[in-house]
Amino acid sequence: MRLAHTMIRVRDLDETLAFYTGFLGLEEVRRGTIGDEATLVFLADEQRSYYIELTYNHDGREYELGDQFGHLAFTVPDLAAVIADVEARGWWYRENPGRYIFVKDPNGYDIEILQEK
């Protein structure tokens, strides 16, 4: 068995795509629709071994973040460069110096960015 993807519901597809592709560097690899109900966008890193599915429902519904979901985690070779980027954007972040930071995506999901070992 292989882990395939994680789906998250998003409020603003364009803003969310800008965060995940522009900031995190993921690539849109597939897009589809479920009739008039929803747009699904699949994102992956260079290795394409795991995917994030962004689901945008067209009916304008609101979502509340639950307390069961924790966060998505990404590794980077240069955490200091990421911190500089986050600070240049004026974003809030929480840091464990030299190890990781947490930022929030446009939907309020926690994103952990870890320094590669």
PDB file of C-alpha atoms in Angstrom, residues 9-116:
ATOM      1  CA  ARG A   9     -10.871  22.206   1.158  1.00  0.00           C
ATOM      2  CA  VAL A  10     -10.038  25.763   0.147  1.00  0.00           C
ATOM      3  CA  ARG A  11     -11.986  29.021   0.149  1.00  0.00           C
ATOM      4  CA  ASP A  12     -10.101  30.840  -2.622  1.00  0.00           C
ATOM      5  CA  LEU A  13      -8.484  28.596  -5.228  1.00  0.00           C
ATOM      6  CA  ASP A  14      -6.326  31.284  -6.868  1.00  0.00           C
ATOM      7  CA  GLU A  15      -4.921  32.598  -3.575  1.00  0.00           C
ATOM      8  CA  THR A  16      -4.281  29.061  -2.341  1.00  0.00           C
ATOM      9  CA  LEU A  17      -2.551  28.068  -5.593  1.00  0.00           C
ATOM     10  CA  ALA A  18      -0.316  31.146  -5.337  1.00  0.00           C
ATOM     11  CA  PHE A  19       0.758  30.036  -1.846  1.00  0.00           C
ATOM     12  CA  TYR A  20       1.391  26.382  -2.682  1.00  0.00           C
ATOM     13  CA  THR A  21       3.040  26.974  -6.074  1.00  0.00           C
ATOM     14  CA  GLY A  22       4.622  30.407  -5.625  1.00  0.00           C
ATOM     15  CA  PHE A  23       5.820  30.079  -2.039  1.00  0.00           C
ATOM     16  CA  LEU A  24       6.158  26.332  -1.451  1.00  0.00           C
ATOM     17  CA  GLY A  25       7.238  25.542  -5.002  1.00  0.00           C
ATOM     18  CA  LEU A  26       4.763  22.764  -5.699  1.00  0.00           C
ATOM     19  CA  GLU A  27       3.627  22.159  -9.262  1.00  0.00           C
ATOM     20  CA  GLU A  28       0.060  21.793 -10.489  1.00  0.00           C
ATOM     21  CA  VAL A  29       0.015  18.342 -12.097  1.00  0.00           C
ATOM     22  CA  ARG A  30      -3.678  17.718 -12.692  1.00  0.00           C
ATOM     23  CA  ARG A  31      -6.969  19.606 -12.597  1.00  0.00           C
ATOM     24  CA  GLY A  32     -10.513  18.366 -12.950  1.00  0.00           C
ATOM     25  CA  THR A  33     -14.078  19.109 -12.014  1.00  0.00           C
ATOM     26  CA  ILE A  34     -16.929  17.227 -10.445  1.00  0.00           C
ATOM     27  CA  GLY A  35     -19.731  18.557 -12.618  1.00  0.00           C
ATOM     28  CA  ASP A  36     -20.681  22.047 -11.478  1.00  0.00           C
ATOM     29  CA  GLU A  37     -19.972  21.096  -7.857  1.00  0.00           C
ATOM     30  CA  ALA A  38     -16.209  21.414  -7.388  1.00  0.00           C
ATOM     31  CA  THR A  39     -12.793  21.967  -8.912  1.00  0.00           C
ATOM     32  CA  LEU A  40      -9.997  19.604  -7.871  1.00  0.00           C
ATOM     33  CA  VAL A  41      -6.355  20.610  -8.297  1.00  0.00           C
ATOM     34  CA  PHE A  42      -3.538  18.171  -7.572  1.00  0.00           C
ATOM     35  CA  LEU A  43      -0.116  19.503  -6.598  1.00  0.00           C
ATOM     36  CA  ALA A  44       3.197  17.672  -6.218  1.00  0.00           C
ATOM     37  CA  ASP A  45       6.858  18.296  -5.555  1.00  0.00           C
ATOM     38  CA  GLU A  46       9.609  17.411  -8.030  1.00  0.00           C
ATOM     39  CA  GLN A  47       9.679  13.740  -7.035  1.00  0.00           C
ATOM     40  CA  ARG A  48       5.917  13.372  -7.514  1.00  0.00           C
ATOM     41  CA  SER A  49       5.784  10.705  -4.858  1.00  0.00           C
ATOM     42  CA  TYR A  50       2.960  12.379  -2.922  1.00  0.00           C
ATOM     43  CA  TYR A  51       0.160  14.785  -3.817  1.00  0.00           C
ATOM     44  CA  ILE A  52      -1.984  17.452  -2.195  1.00  0.00           C
ATOM     45  CA  GLU A  53      -5.490  17.796  -3.568  1.00  0.00           C
ATOM     46  CA  LEU A  54      -7.043  21.246  -3.288  1.00  0.00           C
ATOM     47  CA  THR A  55     -10.831  21.023  -3.410  1.00  0.00           C
ATOM     48  CA  TYR A  56     -12.745  24.189  -4.186  1.00  0.00           C
ATOM     49  CA  ASN A  57     -16.521  23.817  -3.877  1.00  0.00           C
ATOM     50  CA  HIS A  58     -18.404  26.205  -6.179  1.00  0.00           C
ATOM     51  CA  ASP A  59     -21.367  26.763  -3.847  1.00  0.00           C
ATOM     52  CA  GLY A  60     -19.521  29.290  -1.653  1.00  0.00           C
ATOM     53  CA  ARG A  61     -19.795  27.265   1.533  1.00  0.00           C
ATOM     54  CA  GLU A  62     -17.707  28.217   4.537  1.00  0.00           C
ATOM     55  CA  TYR A  63     -15.448  25.838   6.437  1.00  0.00           C
ATOM     56  CA  GLU A  64     -14.218  25.701   9.996  1.00  0.00           C
ATOM     57  CA  LEU A  65     -10.828  24.251  10.784  1.00  0.00           C
ATOM     58  CA  GLY A  66     -11.282  21.218  12.979  1.00  0.00           C
ATOM     59  CA  ASP A  67      -9.042  20.357  15.877  1.00  0.00           C
ATOM     60  CA  GLN A  68      -8.216  16.848  14.656  1.00  0.00           C
ATOM     61  CA  PHE A  69      -6.047  17.909  11.722  1.00  0.00           C
ATOM     62  CA  GLY A  70      -2.529  18.979  12.660  1.00  0.00           C
ATOM     63  CA  HIS A  71      -0.438  20.301   9.781  1.00  0.00           C
ATOM     64  CA  LEU A  72       1.262  19.625   6.453  1.00  0.00           C
ATOM     65  CA  ALA A  73       5.074  19.400   6.623  1.00  0.00           C
ATOM     66  CA  PHE A  74       7.723  20.212   4.022  1.00  0.00           C
ATOM     67  CA  THR A  75      11.535  19.981   4.143  1.00  0.00           C
ATOM     68  CA  VAL A  76      13.896  22.551   2.679  1.00  0.00           C
ATOM     69  CA  PRO A  77      17.679  22.665   2.225  1.00  0.00           C
ATOM     70  CA  ASP A  78      17.950  26.263   3.513  1.00  0.00           C
ATOM     71  CA  LEU A  79      15.527  27.190   6.283  1.00  0.00           C
ATOM     72  CA  ALA A  80      17.184  30.594   6.772  1.00  0.00           C
ATOM     73  CA  ALA A  81      16.339  31.526   3.167  1.00  0.00           C
ATOM     74  CA  VAL A  82      12.719  30.513   3.713  1.00  0.00           C
ATOM     75  CA  ILE A  83      12.552  32.601   6.889  1.00  0.00           C
ATOM     76  CA  ALA A  84      13.941  35.593   4.971  1.00  0.00           C
ATOM     77  CA  ASP A  85      11.257  35.062   2.305  1.00  0.00           C
ATOM     78  CA  VAL A  86       8.489  34.816   4.920  1.00  0.00           C
ATOM     79  CA  GLU A  87       9.711  37.977   6.641  1.00  0.00           C
ATOM     80  CA  ALA A  88       9.915  39.848   3.301  1.00  0.00           C
ATOM     81  CA  ARG A  89       6.274  38.917   2.686  1.00  0.00           C
ATOM     82  CA  GLY A  90       5.339  40.216   6.142  1.00  0.00           C
ATOM     83  CA  TRP A  91       3.842  36.901   7.223  1.00  0.00           C
ATOM     84  CA  TRP A  92       3.538  35.695  10.792  1.00  0.00           C
ATOM     85  CA  TYR A  93       5.562  32.615  11.656  1.00  0.00           C
ATOM     86  CA  ARG A  94       6.508  30.603  14.719  1.00  0.00           C
ATOM     87  CA  GLU A  95      10.054  29.290  14.911  1.00  0.00           C
ATOM     88  CA  ASN A  96      12.115  26.627  16.609  1.00  0.00           C
ATOM     89  CA  PRO A  97      15.474  28.177  15.677  1.00  0.00           C
ATOM     90  CA  GLY A  98      17.493  26.199  13.172  1.00  0.00           C
ATOM     91  CA  ARG A  99      14.969  23.352  13.053  1.00  0.00           C
ATOM     92  CA  TYR A 100      11.594  24.465  11.702  1.00  0.00           C
ATOM     93  CA  ILE A 101       8.991  27.184  11.342  1.00  0.00           C
ATOM     94  CA  PHE A 102       5.216  27.171  11.112  1.00  0.00           C
ATOM     95  CA  VAL A 103       3.282  29.474   8.760  1.00  0.00           C
ATOM     96  CA  LYS A 104      -0.386  29.484   7.828  1.00  0.00           C
ATOM     97  CA  ASP A 105      -1.716  29.011   4.306  1.00  0.00           C
ATOM     98  CA  PRO A 106      -4.494  31.332   3.046  1.00  0.00           C
ATOM     99  CA  ASN A 107      -7.128  28.970   4.517  1.00  0.00           C
ATOM    100  CA  GLY A 108      -5.614  28.867   8.011  1.00  0.00           C
ATOM    101  CA  TYR A 109      -3.962  25.457   7.708  1.00  0.00           C
ATOM    102  CA  ASP A 110      -0.673  25.122   9.581  1.00  0.00           C
ATOM    103  CA  ILE A 111       2.329  24.472   7.351  1.00  0.00           C
ATOM    104  CA  GLU A 112       5.526  23.211   8.978  1.00  0.00           C
ATOM    105  CA  ILE A 113       8.771  23.873   7.116  1.00  0.00           C
ATOM    106  CA  LEU A 114      11.679  21.781   8.376  1.00  0.00           C
ATOM    107  CA  GLN A 115      15.396  22.178   7.809  1.00  0.00           C
ATOM    108  CA  GLU A 116      16.667  19.108   5.933  1.00  0.00           C
TER     109      GLU A 116
END
